[in-house]
Coordinates of N, CA, C and O in Angstrom, one line a residue:
M1 N 91.3 113.3 70.0 CA 92.0 113.0 71.2 C 91.3 111.9 71.9 O 90.1 111.9 72.0
Y2 N 92.0 110.9 72.3 CA 91.4 109.7 73.0 C 92.0 109.7 74.4 O 93.1 109.9 74.6
I3 N 91.1 109.4 75.3 CA 91.5 109.2 76.7 C 91.2 107.7 77.1 O 90.0 107.3 76.9
C4 N 92.2 107.0 77.5 CA 92.0 105.6 77.9 C 92.0 105.5 79.4 O 93.0 105.9 80.0
L5 N 91.0 105.0 79.9 CA 90.9 104.8 81.4 C 91.0 103.3 81.6 O 90.2 102.6 81.1
S6 N 91.9 102.9 82.5 CA 91.9 101.5 82.9 C 91.2 101.4 84.2 O 91.6 101.9 85.2
L7 N 90.1 100.7 84.1 CA 89.2 100.5 85.2 C 89.3 99.0 85.6 O 89.2 98.1 84.8
F8 N 89.4 98.8 86.9 CA 89.3 97.4 87.4 C 88.5 97.4 88.7 O 88.5 98.4 89.4
L9 N 87.9 96.3 88.9 CA 87.0 96.2 90.1 C 87.7 95.2 91.0 O 88.1 94.1 90.7
V10 N 87.9 95.7 92.2 CA 88.4 94.8 93.3 C 87.3 94.4 94.2 O 86.5 95.2 94.7
V11 N 87.1 93.1 94.3 CA 86.0 92.5 95.1 C 86.7 91.9 96.4 O 87.5 91.0 96.3
V12 N 86.4 92.6 97.5 CA 87.0 92.2 98.8 C 86.1 91.2 99.5 O 84.9 91.3 99.4
K13 N 86.7 90.2 100.1 CA 86.0 89.2 100.8 C 85.1 89.8 101.9 O 85.5 90.8 102.5
P14 N 83.9 89.3 102.1 CA 83.1 89.7 103.2 C 83.6 89.2 104.6 O 84.3 88.1 104.6
G15 N 83.2 89.8 105.6 CA 83.5 89.2 107.0 C 84.8 89.6 107.6 O 85.4 90.6 107.2
I16 N 85.2 88.8 108.5 CA 86.4 89.1 109.4 C 87.4 88.0 109.1 O 87.1 86.8 109.1
P17 N 88.7 88.4 109.0 CA 89.7 87.4 108.8 C 89.8 86.3 109.9 O 89.7 86.6 111.1
E18 N 90.1 85.1 109.5 CA 90.3 84.0 110.4 C 91.7 84.1 111.0 O 92.6 84.7 110.4
D19 N 91.9 83.5 112.2 CA 93.2 83.5 112.9 C 94.3 82.9 112.0 O 95.4 83.4 112.0
K20 N 94.0 81.8 111.2 CA 94.9 81.2 110.3 C 95.5 82.2 109.3 O 96.7 82.2 109.1
E21 N 94.6 83.0 108.8 CA 95.0 84.0 107.8 C 95.9 85.1 108.5 O 96.9 85.5 107.9
L22 N 95.6 85.4 109.7 CA 96.4 86.4 110.4 C 97.8 85.9 110.7 O 98.8 86.6 110.7
H23 N 97.9 84.5 111.0 CA 99.2 83.9 111.2 C 100.0 84.0 109.9 O 101.2 84.4 109.9
D24 N 99.4 83.7 108.8 CA 100.1 83.8 107.5 C 100.5 85.2 107.2 O 101.6 85.5 106.7
L25 N 99.6 86.1 107.4 CA 99.8 87.5 107.1 C 100.9 88.1 107.9 O 101.7 88.9 107.5
A26 N 101.0 87.7 109.2 CA 102.0 88.2 110.1 C 103.4 87.9 109.5 O 104.3 88.7 109.7
N27 N 103.6 86.7 108.9 CA 104.9 86.4 108.3 C 105.2 87.4 107.2 O 106.4 87.8 107.1
D28 N 104.2 87.7 106.4 CA 104.4 88.6 105.3 C 104.6 90.1 105.6 O 105.3 90.8 104.9
V29 N 104.0 90.5 106.7 CA 104.0 92.0 107.1 C 105.0 92.3 108.2 O 105.1 93.4 108.6
S30 N 105.8 91.3 108.6 CA 106.6 91.6 109.8 C 107.6 92.8 109.6 O 107.8 93.5 110.5
P31 N 108.1 93.0 108.3 CA 108.9 94.2 108.2 C 108.2 95.6 108.3 O 108.8 96.6 108.6
V32 N 106.9 95.5 108.1 CA 106.1 96.8 108.1 C 104.9 96.7 109.2 O 103.9 97.4 109.1
W33 N 105.1 95.9 110.2 CA 104.0 95.6 111.1 C 103.5 96.9 111.8 O 102.3 97.0 112.0
K34 N 104.5 97.7 112.2 CA 104.1 98.9 112.9 C 103.3 99.9 112.0 O 102.3 100.5 112.5
R35 N 103.7 100.1 110.8 CA 103.0 100.9 109.9 C 101.6 100.4 109.6 O 100.6 101.2 109.6
L36 N 101.5 99.1 109.5 CA 100.2 98.5 109.3 C 99.3 98.7 110.5 O 98.2 99.0 110.4
G37 N 99.9 98.5 111.7 CA 99.2 98.7 112.9 C 98.6 100.1 113.0 O 97.5 100.4 113.4
R38 N 99.4 101.1 112.6 CA 98.9 102.5 112.6 C 97.8 102.7 111.7 O 96.8 103.4 111.9
E39 N 97.9 102.1 110.5 CA 96.8 102.2 109.5 C 95.5 101.5 110.0 O 94.4 101.9 109.6
L40 N 95.7 100.5 110.8 CA 94.5 99.8 111.4 C 94.0 100.5 112.6 O 93.1 100.0 113.3
K41 N 94.6 101.6 113.0 CA 94.2 102.4 114.1 C 94.5 101.7 115.5 O 93.8 101.9 116.4
V42 N 95.6 100.9 115.5 CA 96.0 100.4 116.8 C 96.7 101.5 117.5 O 97.6 102.2 116.9
D43 N 96.4 101.6 118.8 CA 97.1 102.7 119.6 C 98.6 102.6 119.6 O 99.2 101.5 119.7
D44 N 99.2 103.8 119.5 CA 100.7 103.8 119.5 C 101.2 103.2 120.8 O 102.3 102.6 120.8
S45 N 100.5 103.4 121.9 CA 101.0 102.8 123.2 C 101.0 101.2 123.1 O 101.9 100.6 123.6
K46 N 100.0 100.6 122.4 CA 100.0 99.2 122.3 C 101.1 98.8 121.3 O 101.8 97.7 121.6
L47 N 101.4 99.5 120.3 CA 102.5 99.2 119.3 C 103.8 99.2 120.1 O 104.7 98.4 119.9
S48 N 104.0 100.3 120.9 CA 105.2 100.4 121.6 C 105.4 99.2 122.6 O 106.5 98.7 122.8
Q49 N 104.3 98.9 123.3 CA 104.3 97.7 124.2 C 104.7 96.4 123.5 O 105.6 95.7 124.0
L50 N 104.1 96.2 122.4 CA 104.5 95.0 121.6 C 105.9 95.0 121.2 O 106.6 94.0 121.2
D51 N 106.4 96.2 120.8 CA 107.8 96.3 120.4 C 108.8 96.0 121.5 O 109.8 95.3 121.2
V52 N 108.5 96.4 122.7 CA 109.3 96.1 123.8 C 109.2 94.6 124.3 O 110.2 94.0 124.5
D53 N 108.0 94.2 124.3 CA 107.7 92.8 124.8 C 108.3 91.7 123.9 O 108.6 90.6 124.4
R54 N 108.3 92.0 122.6 CA 108.8 91.0 121.7 C 109.9 91.5 120.9 O 109.9 91.5 119.6
Q55 N 111.0 91.9 121.5 CA 112.1 92.7 120.9 C 112.7 92.0 119.7 O 113.0 92.6 118.7
Q56 N 112.9 90.7 119.7 CA 113.6 90.0 118.7 C 112.7 89.3 117.7 O 113.2 88.7 116.8
D57 N 111.4 89.3 117.9 CA 110.5 88.5 117.1 C 109.5 89.3 116.3 O 108.4 89.6 116.7
A58 N 109.9 89.7 115.1 CA 109.0 90.6 114.2 C 107.7 89.9 113.9 O 106.7 90.5 113.8
Y59 N 107.8 88.6 113.6 CA 106.6 87.8 113.3 C 105.6 87.9 114.5 O 104.4 88.2 114.3
E60 N 106.1 87.7 115.7 CA 105.2 87.7 116.9 C 104.6 89.1 117.1 O 103.5 89.2 117.5
K61 N 105.4 90.1 116.9 CA 104.9 91.5 117.0 C 103.7 91.7 116.0 O 102.7 92.2 116.4
A62 N 104.0 91.3 114.8 CA 102.9 91.4 113.7 C 101.7 90.6 114.1 O 100.6 91.1 114.0
F63 N 101.9 89.4 114.5 CA 100.7 88.6 114.8 C 99.9 89.1 116.0 O 98.7 89.2 116.0
Q64 N 100.6 89.5 117.1 CA 100.0 90.0 118.3 C 99.2 91.3 117.9 O 98.2 91.6 118.5
M65 N 99.8 92.2 117.1 CA 99.2 93.4 116.7 C 97.9 93.1 115.9 O 96.8 93.7 116.1
L66 N 98.0 92.1 115.0 CA 96.8 91.7 114.2 C 95.7 91.1 115.1 O 94.5 91.4 115.0
Q67 N 96.1 90.3 116.1 CA 95.1 89.7 117.0 C 94.5 90.8 117.9 O 93.3 90.8 118.1
Y68 N 95.3 91.8 118.3 CA 94.8 92.9 119.1 C 93.8 93.7 118.3 O 92.7 94.0 118.8
W69 N 94.1 94.0 117.0 CA 93.2 94.7 116.2 C 91.9 94.0 116.0 O 90.8 94.5 116.2
K70 N 92.0 92.7 115.8 CA 90.8 91.9 115.6 C 89.9 91.8 116.8 O 88.7 92.0 116.8
Q71 N 90.5 91.7 118.0 CA 89.8 91.6 119.2 C 89.1 92.9 119.6 O 88.0 92.9 120.2
N72 N 89.9 94.0 119.4 CA 89.4 95.3 119.9 C 88.5 96.0 118.9 O 87.8 96.9 119.3
R73 N 88.5 95.6 117.6 CA 87.6 96.3 116.6 C 86.4 95.4 116.4 O 85.5 95.9 115.7
A74 N 86.4 94.2 116.9 CA 85.2 93.3 116.7 C 84.7 93.3 115.3 O 85.4 92.9 114.4
N75 N 83.5 93.8 115.1 CA 82.8 93.7 113.8 C 83.4 94.7 112.8 O 83.1 94.6 111.6
Q76 N 84.3 95.5 113.2 CA 85.0 96.5 112.3 C 86.3 96.0 111.9 O 87.0 96.6 111.1
A77 N 86.7 94.8 112.3 CA 88.0 94.2 111.9 C 87.7 93.3 110.6 O 87.8 92.1 110.6
T78 N 87.4 94.0 109.6 CA 86.9 93.3 108.3 C 88.0 93.2 107.3 O 89.1 93.9 107.4
Y79 N 87.8 92.4 106.3 CA 88.7 92.3 105.2 C 88.8 93.6 104.5 O 89.9 94.0 104.0
Q80 N 87.7 94.4 104.4 CA 87.8 95.7 103.7 C 88.7 96.7 104.4 O 89.5 97.3 103.8
I81 N 88.6 96.7 105.8 CA 89.5 97.6 106.5 C 91.0 97.1 106.4 O 91.9 97.9 106.1
L82 N 91.2 95.8 106.4 CA 92.5 95.3 106.3 C 93.1 95.6 104.9 O 94.2 96.0 104.7
Y83 N 92.2 95.4 103.9 CA 92.6 95.7 102.5 C 93.1 97.1 102.3 O 94.1 97.5 101.8
S84 N 92.2 98.0 102.9 CA 92.5 99.5 102.8 C 93.9 99.8 103.5 O 94.6 100.6 103.0
A85 N 94.1 99.2 104.6 CA 95.4 99.4 105.3 C 96.6 98.9 104.5 O 97.6 99.5 104.4
L86 N 96.5 97.7 104.0 CA 97.6 97.0 103.3 C 97.9 97.8 102.0 O 99.1 97.9 101.6
T87 N 96.9 98.3 101.4 CA 97.1 99.0 100.1 C 97.3 100.5 100.2 O 97.4 101.2 99.2
S88 N 97.3 101.0 101.4 CA 97.5 102.4 101.7 C 98.9 102.9 101.2 O 99.8 102.0 101.0
T89 N 99.1 104.1 101.0 CA 100.4 104.6 100.5 C 101.4 104.4 101.6 O 102.6 104.4 101.3
V90 N 101.0 104.4 102.9 CA 102.0 104.2 104.0 C 102.5 102.8 104.0 O 103.7 102.6 104.2
V91 N 101.7 101.8 103.8 CA 102.1 100.4 103.9 C 102.5 99.9 102.5 O 103.5 99.1 102.3
S92 N 101.8 100.2 101.5 CA 102.1 99.9 100.1 C 102.3 98.4 99.8 O 103.3 98.1 99.1
R93 N 101.5 97.6 100.3 CA 101.6 96.2 100.0 C 100.3 95.7 99.3 O 99.5 94.9 99.8
N94 N 100.1 96.2 98.1 CA 99.0 95.8 97.3 C 99.0 94.3 97.0 O 97.9 93.7 96.9
D95 N 100.2 93.7 96.9 CA 100.3 92.3 96.7 C 99.6 91.5 97.8 O 98.9 90.5 97.6
L96 N 99.8 92.0 99.1 CA 99.2 91.3 100.2 C 97.7 91.6 100.3 O 97.0 90.7 100.8
G97 N 97.3 92.8 99.9 CA 95.9 93.1 99.9 C 95.2 92.1 99.0 O 94.1 91.5 99.3
K98 N 95.8 91.9 97.8 CA 95.2 90.9 96.9 C 95.3 89.5 97.4 O 94.3 88.8 97.4
K99 N 96.4 89.1 98.0 CA 96.6 87.7 98.5 C 95.6 87.4 99.6 O 95.1 86.3 99.6
Y100 N 95.4 88.3 100.5 CA 94.6 87.9 101.7 C 93.2 88.4 101.7 O 92.4 87.9 102.4
C101 N 92.9 89.5 100.9 CA 91.6 90.1 101.1 C 90.7 90.0 99.9 O 89.5 90.2 100.0
E102 N 91.3 89.8 98.7 CA 90.4 89.8 97.5 C 89.7 88.5 97.4 O 90.2 87.5 97.7
F103 N 88.4 88.7 96.9 CA 87.6 87.5 96.7 C 87.9 86.9 95.4 O 88.0 87.6 94.4
T104 N 88.2 85.6 95.4 CA 88.6 85.0 94.1 C 87.6 84.0 93.6 O 86.8 83.5 94.4

């Protein structure tokens, strides 16, 4: 009997995402911005406020949520945390985790 294990190593970038990357990411996550916000531990009250304030603009909701996360988590707003949130079963955007967070 043989057991084959497929192992792969994901190397996530060190540090904190730049605003330019958050702009780009906001475009990609706008359909799931609220789920991502919850995974990043953004308060539900803040998510609700963004939802009301930016009713018709999903990109802006996503970008403002990411900015809020970055400003309020300071040194904990890392690529690693972002990668974990993007690739969680709730958000399920492994492609975006790879695109924005993996070290190439």
